[in-house]
mmCIF file of C-alpha atoms in Angstrom:
data_model
loop_
_atom_site.group_PDB
_atom_site.id
_atom_site.type_symbol
_atom_site.label_atom_id
_atom_site.label_comp_id
_atom_site.label_asym_id
_atom_site.label_seq_id
_atom_site.Cartn_x
_atom_site.Cartn_y
_atom_site.Cartn_z
ATOM 1 C CA UNK Z 22 83.419 121.216 90.686
ATOM 2 C CA UNK Z 23 84.426 120.450 94.264
ATOM 3 C CA UNK Z 24 88.098 120.760 95.156
ATOM 4 C CA UNK Z 25 90.111 117.728 94.114
ATOM 5 C CA UNK Z 26 92.306 116.207 96.792
ATOM 6 C CA UNK Z 27 95.825 114.878 96.426
ATOM 7 C CA UNK Z 28 94.457 111.467 97.426
ATOM 8 C CA UNK Z 29 91.997 111.515 94.506
ATOM 9 C CA UNK Z 30 94.735 112.550 92.088
ATOM 10 C CA UNK Z 31 97.004 109.743 93.264
ATOM 11 C CA UNK Z 32 94.173 107.184 93.096
ATOM 12 C CA UNK Z 33 93.396 108.139 89.493
ATOM 13 C CA UNK Z 34 97.087 108.093 88.606
ATOM 14 C CA UNK Z 35 97.482 104.604 90.127
ATOM 15 C CA UNK Z 36 94.455 103.305 88.228
ATOM 16 C CA UNK Z 37 95.670 104.681 84.906
ATOM 17 C CA UNK Z 38 99.143 103.256 85.540
ATOM 18 C CA UNK Z 39 97.591 99.820 86.120
ATOM 19 C CA UNK Z 40 95.932 99.589 82.692
ATOM 20 C CA UNK Z 41 98.031 97.039 80.802
ATOM 21 C CA UNK Z 42 99.292 97.523 77.238
ATOM 22 C CA UNK Z 43 96.705 96.486 74.692
ATOM 23 C CA UNK Z 44 93.771 97.337 76.950
ATOM 24 C CA UNK Z 45 91.754 100.519 77.541
ATOM 25 C CA UNK Z 46 89.515 102.028 80.181
ATOM 26 C CA UNK Z 47 87.045 104.877 80.144
ATOM 27 C CA UNK Z 48 86.957 108.059 82.170
ATOM 28 C CA UNK Z 49 83.736 106.760 83.719
ATOM 29 C CA UNK Z 50 85.229 103.378 84.655
ATOM 30 C CA UNK Z 51 88.067 105.125 86.457
ATOM 31 C CA UNK Z 52 85.710 107.569 88.187
ATOM 32 C CA UNK Z 53 83.600 104.674 89.456
ATOM 33 C CA UNK Z 54 86.546 102.711 90.845
ATOM 34 C CA UNK Z 55 88.096 105.867 92.339
ATOM 35 C CA UNK Z 56 84.707 106.763 93.876
ATOM 36 C CA UNK Z 57 84.594 110.126 92.145
ATOM 37 C CA UNK Z 58 81.324 111.886 91.389
ATOM 38 C CA UNK Z 59 82.027 112.458 87.702
ATOM 39 C CA UNK Z 60 84.185 111.225 84.814
ATOM 40 C CA UNK Z 61 84.985 114.892 84.208
ATOM 41 C CA UNK Z 62 87.123 114.857 87.346
ATOM 42 C CA UNK Z 63 89.199 112.076 85.801
ATOM 43 C CA UNK Z 64 89.471 114.149 82.635
ATOM 44 C CA UNK Z 65 90.672 117.155 84.598
ATOM 45 C CA UNK Z 66 93.255 115.092 86.450
ATOM 46 C CA UNK Z 67 94.429 113.502 83.207
ATOM 47 C CA UNK Z 68 94.682 116.881 81.536
ATOM 48 C CA UNK Z 69 96.805 118.324 84.340
ATOM 49 C CA UNK Z 70 98.870 115.392 85.622
ATOM 50 C CA UNK Z 71 99.357 112.458 83.251
ATOM 51 C CA UNK Z 72 102.447 113.044 81.136
ATOM 52 C CA UNK Z 73 104.269 110.157 82.820
ATOM 53 C CA UNK Z 74 101.279 107.781 82.546
ATOM 54 C CA UNK Z 75 99.837 105.633 79.746
ATOM 55 C CA UNK Z 76 97.175 108.321 79.243
ATOM 56 C CA UNK Z 77 96.427 107.028 75.756
ATOM 57 C CA UNK Z 78 94.704 103.982 77.282
ATOM 58 C CA UNK Z 79 91.897 106.156 78.698
ATOM 59 C CA UNK Z 80 89.074 106.845 76.251
ATOM 60 C CA UNK Z 81 85.512 108.120 76.286
ATOM 61 C CA UNK Z 82 82.511 105.906 77.048
ATOM 62 C CA UNK Z 83 81.684 105.897 73.336
ATOM 63 C CA UNK Z 84 84.983 104.116 72.644
ATOM 64 C CA UNK Z 85 86.459 107.163 70.961
ATOM 65 C CA UNK Z 86 89.584 109.060 71.966
ATOM 66 C CA UNK Z 87 89.382 112.628 73.156
ATOM 67 C CA UNK Z 88 88.789 114.805 70.076
ATOM 68 C CA UNK Z 89 91.895 116.935 70.518
ATOM 69 C CA UNK Z 90 94.089 113.829 70.921
ATOM 70 C CA UNK Z 91 92.578 111.476 68.357
ATOM 71 C CA UNK Z 92 95.518 111.081 65.981
ATOM 72 C CA UNK Z 93 98.204 110.715 68.645
ATOM 73 C CA UNK Z 94 96.079 108.525 70.888
ATOM 74 C CA UNK Z 95 95.108 106.131 68.094
ATOM 75 C CA UNK Z 96 98.743 105.888 66.957
ATOM 76 C CA UNK Z 97 99.905 105.013 70.475
ATOM 77 C CA UNK Z 98 97.132 102.455 70.876
ATOM 78 C CA UNK Z 99 97.885 100.955 67.455
ATOM 79 C CA UNK Z 100 101.510 100.489 68.540
ATOM 80 C CA UNK Z 101 100.152 98.297 71.368
ATOM 81 C CA UNK Z 102 97.981 96.270 69.003
ATOM 82 C CA UNK Z 103 94.746 98.137 69.749
ATOM 83 C CA UNK Z 104 92.985 98.773 66.476
ATOM 84 C CA UNK Z 105 90.157 101.235 66.035
ATOM 85 C CA UNK Z 106 87.219 100.616 63.742
ATOM 86 C CA UNK Z 107 86.088 103.905 62.195
ATOM 87 C CA UNK Z 108 87.944 105.755 64.965
ATOM 88 C CA UNK Z 109 86.293 103.737 67.718
ATOM 89 C CA UNK Z 110 87.904 101.202 70.069
ATOM 90 C CA UNK Z 111 85.819 98.030 70.610
ATOM 91 C CA UNK Z 112 85.253 98.311 74.360
ATOM 92 C CA UNK Z 113 83.476 94.961 74.562
ATOM 93 C CA UNK Z 114 86.760 93.297 73.560
ATOM 94 C CA UNK Z 115 89.445 95.565 75.024
ATOM 95 C CA UNK Z 116 88.013 97.187 78.146
ATOM 96 C CA UNK Z 117 90.203 96.579 81.199
ATOM 97 C CA UNK Z 118 88.312 95.511 84.306
ATOM 98 C CA UNK Z 119 89.977 96.793 87.456
ATOM 99 C CA UNK Z 120 90.417 94.186 90.197
ATOM 100 C CA UNK Z 121 88.311 94.670 93.321
#
């Protein structure tokens, strides 16, 4: 993976912070808007610098939370009115579309 710049980190952080309660986004959606080459970069940034962000609103493209965070993430989403069906968030209903 290429070195990640402070600008990229701050862009991802700003995008995650902008996801409103009751909505979700995917790692891939954020990577696209942030003009990053891979959703994995978003995952790395989230893993290292997201404690003060609504990290629980970022899920995988399949609509599922990260495996190691499933219970906590689904509980936090449920508290915002986001309900999973068989552990999966209905992206077609709840996906946040970032403004241009």
